[in-house]
């Protein structure tokens, strides 16, 4: 079974953010192998629980279930509204509660919404670095939607949604074919690096004991500490 979790951080109901999340979810669902389970995490529903977890260290059961769903997912779609040129504070607060090691190598599609096109770089300048730090497999194509384009036929937007969905499905297929989920390393950097090196050797058809100048190992270690 393939599991897809859709994280939507819209502030209202209905919201532009949820509309984009649903569009992305539908496109991805049509491309993932079945049987497929789709779980929607509407972050605003957990706002008080997120505050309690961050300030008091207590995690409500419903929030814990949402976090577990994200950890166990084969792929994620994450969509945030834009505030002051970045993702929303509520979105970031939810991401802060996710165990970072458990997201390593998880395929992720990023989306964002805003009031105008001048915020369209939020995905590449804010969201992508965040998920890069978490070492997710973030698809190259991000999807940005402005409130002014709602209800309009936008071929460019539809093309980006389809391309991003194709990329996420390809990443899921790659994970299933080559390695499956990355085992948690419990903060052990040397263990994590060893796992990544073994996987890289396998995917590139290299022998770990074979000759080489160590370039691959140095590159992976540098990326892991970036």
Coordinates of C-alpha atoms in Angstrom, one line a residue:
X1 CA 0.0 0.0 0.0
X2 CA 1.2 3.5 -0.8
X3 CA 0.6 6.3 1.7
X4 CA 0.4 10.0 0.8
X5 CA 0.1 12.7 3.4
X6 CA -1.0 16.2 2.4
X7 CA 0.0 19.0 4.8
X8 CA -2.1 22.2 4.3
X9 CA -1.5 25.3 6.5
X10 CA -4.3 27.5 5.3
X11 CA -5.6 30.0 7.9
X12 CA -9.2 29.9 6.8
X13 CA -11.8 27.4 5.7
X14 CA -12.1 27.2 2.8
X15 CA -8.6 28.5 1.9
X16 CA -6.6 29.0 -1.3
X17 CA -3.9 26.9 0.3
X18 CA -6.3 23.9 0.8
X19 CA -7.6 24.4 -2.8
X20 CA -4.0 24.1 -4.1
X21 CA -3.3 21.1 -1.8
X22 CA -6.4 19.3 -3.1
X23 CA -5.3 19.9 -6.7
X24 CA -1.9 18.6 -6.1
X25 CA -3.2 15.6 -4.2
X26 CA -5.6 14.7 -7.0
X27 CA -2.8 14.9 -9.6
X28 CA -0.4 12.8 -7.5
X29 CA -3.0 10.2 -6.6
X30 CA -3.7 9.6 -10.2
X31 CA 0.0 8.7 -10.7
X32 CA 0.8 6.6 -7.6
X33 CA 0.4 2.9 -7.6
X34 CA -2.6 1.4 -5.7
X35 CA -3.9 0.7 -3.2
X36 CA -3.4 4.3 -2.1
X37 CA -4.2 5.9 1.2
X38 CA -4.4 9.7 1.3
X39 CA -4.4 11.6 4.7
X40 CA -5.0 15.3 4.9
X41 CA -3.4 17.2 7.8
X42 CA -5.1 20.6 8.1
X43 CA -2.6 22.3 10.4
X44 CA -5.0 25.0 11.6
X45 CA -7.0 22.2 13.3
X46 CA -4.0 21.5 15.5
X47 CA -3.1 25.1 16.3
X48 CA -3.7 25.0 20.1
X49 CA -2.1 21.5 20.3
X50 CA 1.0 22.7 18.5
X51 CA 1.4 25.6 21.0
X52 CA 1.0 23.2 23.9
X53 CA 3.6 20.9 22.4
X54 CA 6.1 23.7 21.8
X55 CA 5.7 25.5 25.1
X56 CA 4.7 22.7 27.5
X57 CA 6.2 19.6 25.9
X58 CA 2.9 17.8 26.0
X59 CA 1.6 16.3 22.7
X60 CA -2.2 15.8 22.3
X61 CA -3.2 12.4 20.9
X62 CA -4.7 13.9 17.7
X63 CA -1.5 15.9 17.0
X64 CA 0.6 12.8 17.8
X65 CA -1.5 10.8 15.2
X66 CA -0.9 13.5 12.6
X67 CA 2.9 13.5 13.3
X68 CA 3.0 9.7 13.1
X69 CA 1.1 9.8 9.7
X70 CA 3.8 12.2 8.3
X71 CA 6.6 10.0 9.6
X72 CA 5.1 6.8 8.1
X73 CA 4.1 8.3 4.7
X74 CA 5.7 7.2 1.5
X75 CA 5.3 10.7 0.2
X76 CA 4.4 14.2 1.3
X77 CA 2.7 17.3 -0.2
X78 CA 3.4 20.4 1.9
X79 CA 1.5 23.7 1.1
X80 CA 1.8 26.9 3.0
X81 CA 0.4 30.4 2.6
X82 CA 3.0 33.2 2.3
X83 CA 3.5 35.7 5.1
X84 CA 6.1 38.5 4.9
X85 CA 7.9 36.6 2.1
X86 CA 8.1 33.2 3.8
X87 CA 6.0 30.3 5.0
X88 CA 3.5 30.9 7.8
X89 CA 4.5 30.6 11.5
X90 CA 1.9 27.9 12.0
X91 CA 3.3 25.8 9.2
X92 CA 6.9 26.1 10.6
X93 CA 5.7 25.3 14.1
X94 CA 4.2 22.0 12.9
X95 CA 7.3 21.2 10.9
X96 CA 9.4 21.9 14.1
X97 CA 7.6 19.0 15.8
X98 CA 8.6 16.4 13.2
X99 CA 11.6 14.2 14.0
X100 CA 14.1 15.3 11.4
X101 CA 15.8 11.9 11.0
X102 CA 12.5 10.3 10.1
X103 CA 12.0 12.6 7.1
X104 CA 15.4 11.7 5.5
X105 CA 14.9 10.6 1.8
X106 CA 11.1 11.1 2.0
X107 CA 9.7 12.4 -1.4
X108 CA 8.1 15.8 -0.9
X109 CA 6.2 18.1 -3.3
X110 CA 6.2 21.8 -2.2
X111 CA 3.4 24.3 -2.9
X112 CA 2.6 27.8 -1.7
X113 CA -0.1 30.5 -2.1
X114 CA 0.0 34.2 -2.0
X115 CA -1.7 37.4 -2.9
X116 CA 0.5 38.3 -5.8
X117 CA 3.2 36.9 -8.1
X118 CA 5.9 38.9 -6.2
X119 CA 5.8 36.2 -3.5
X120 CA 6.3 33.3 -6.0
X121 CA 10.0 32.7 -5.0
X122 CA 8.9 31.7 -1.5
X123 CA 9.2 28.0 -2.4
X124 CA 12.8 28.2 -3.6
X125 CA 14.0 30.8 -1.1
X126 CA 12.2 29.6 2.1
X127 CA 10.5 26.2 1.8
X128 CA 13.1 24.4 -0.2
X129 CA 16.0 25.2 2.2
X130 CA 13.9 24.1 5.1
X131 CA 13.2 20.7 3.6
X132 CA 16.8 20.4 2.3
X133 CA 17.9 20.7 6.0
X134 CA 15.6 17.8 6.8
X135 CA 17.2 15.8 3.9
X136 CA 14.0 15.1 2.1
X137 CA 13.8 14.2 -1.6
X138 CA 12.2 17.4 -2.7
X139 CA 10.9 17.4 -6.3
X140 CA 12.5 20.1 -8.6
X141 CA 9.1 21.6 -9.5
X142 CA 7.3 23.7 -6.9
X143 CA 3.8 25.0 -7.5
X144 CA 2.7 28.6 -6.5
X145 CA -0.9 29.8 -6.7
X146 CA -2.1 33.4 -6.4
X147 CA -5.6 34.2 -5.1
X148 CA -6.3 36.2 -8.3
X149 CA -6.0 33.2 -10.5
X150 CA -8.7 31.2 -8.7
X151 CA -11.4 30.0 -11.0
X152 CA -9.4 30.9 -14.1
X153 CA -8.2 28.4 -16.7
X154 CA -4.4 28.6 -16.3
X155 CA -2.5 26.3 -18.6
X156 CA 0.8 27.2 -17.1
X157 CA -0.3 26.3 -13.6
X158 CA -1.9 23.1 -14.8
X159 CA 1.3 22.1 -16.5
X160 CA 3.4 22.8 -13.3
X161 CA 1.0 20.7 -11.2
X162 CA 1.2 17.8 -13.7
X163 CA 5.0 18.0 -13.9
X164 CA 5.4 18.2 -10.1
X165 CA 3.1 15.2 -9.7
X166 CA 5.1 13.2 -12.3
X167 CA 8.3 14.0 -10.3
X168 CA 6.8 13.0 -7.0
X169 CA 5.5 9.7 -8.4
X170 CA 9.0 9.0 -9.9
X171 CA 10.6 9.6 -6.5
X172 CA 8.2 7.2 -4.8
X173 CA 9.0 4.6 -7.4
X174 CA 12.7 5.2 -7.0
X175 CA 12.4 4.7 -3.2
X176 CA 10.4 1.5 -3.6
X177 CA 12.8 0.1 -6.2
X178 CA 16.1 0.9 -4.6
X179 CA 16.0 1.2 -0.9
X180 CA 12.7 1.8 0.9
X181 CA 12.5 4.0 4.0
X182 CA 15.8 5.1 5.5
X183 CA 16.3 3.5 9.0
X184 CA 16.3 6.0 11.8
X185 CA 19.8 6.7 13.1
X186 CA 18.7 8.2 16.4
X187 CA 21.0 11.2 15.9
X188 CA 24.1 9.0 15.2
X189 CA 25.7 10.9 12.4
X190 CA 28.3 8.2 11.6
X191 CA 25.5 5.6 11.3
X192 CA 23.5 7.8 9.0
X193 CA 26.5 8.5 6.8
X194 CA 27.3 4.8 6.5
X195 CA 23.7 4.0 5.5
X196 CA 23.8 6.8 2.9
X197 CA 27.1 5.6 1.5
X198 CA 25.9 2.0 1.2
X199 CA 22.7 3.2 -0.6
X200 CA 24.7 5.5 -3.0
X201 CA 27.1 2.7 -3.9
X202 CA 24.1 0.3 -4.6
X203 CA 22.3 2.8 -6.7
X204 CA 25.4 3.7 -8.7
X205 CA 26.4 0.1 -9.2
X206 CA 29.7 0.6 -7.3
X207 CA 31.4 -1.8 -4.9
X208 CA 32.0 -0.3 -1.4
X209 CA 35.3 -2.1 -1.3
X210 CA 36.3 -1.3 -4.9
X211 CA 38.9 1.3 -6.0
X212 CA 38.1 5.0 -5.9
X213 CA 39.5 8.3 -4.9
X214 CA 36.9 8.9 -2.1
X215 CA 35.1 11.8 -4.0
X216 CA 31.7 10.3 -3.5
X217 CA 32.3 9.8 0.2
X218 CA 33.6 13.3 0.8
X219 CA 30.6 14.8 -1.2
X220 CA 28.0 12.9 0.8
X221 CA 29.6 13.8 4.1
X222 CA 29.7 17.5 3.1
X223 CA 26.1 17.5 2.0
X224 CA 25.0 15.7 5.2
X225 CA 26.6 18.5 7.3
X226 CA 25.5 21.4 5.2

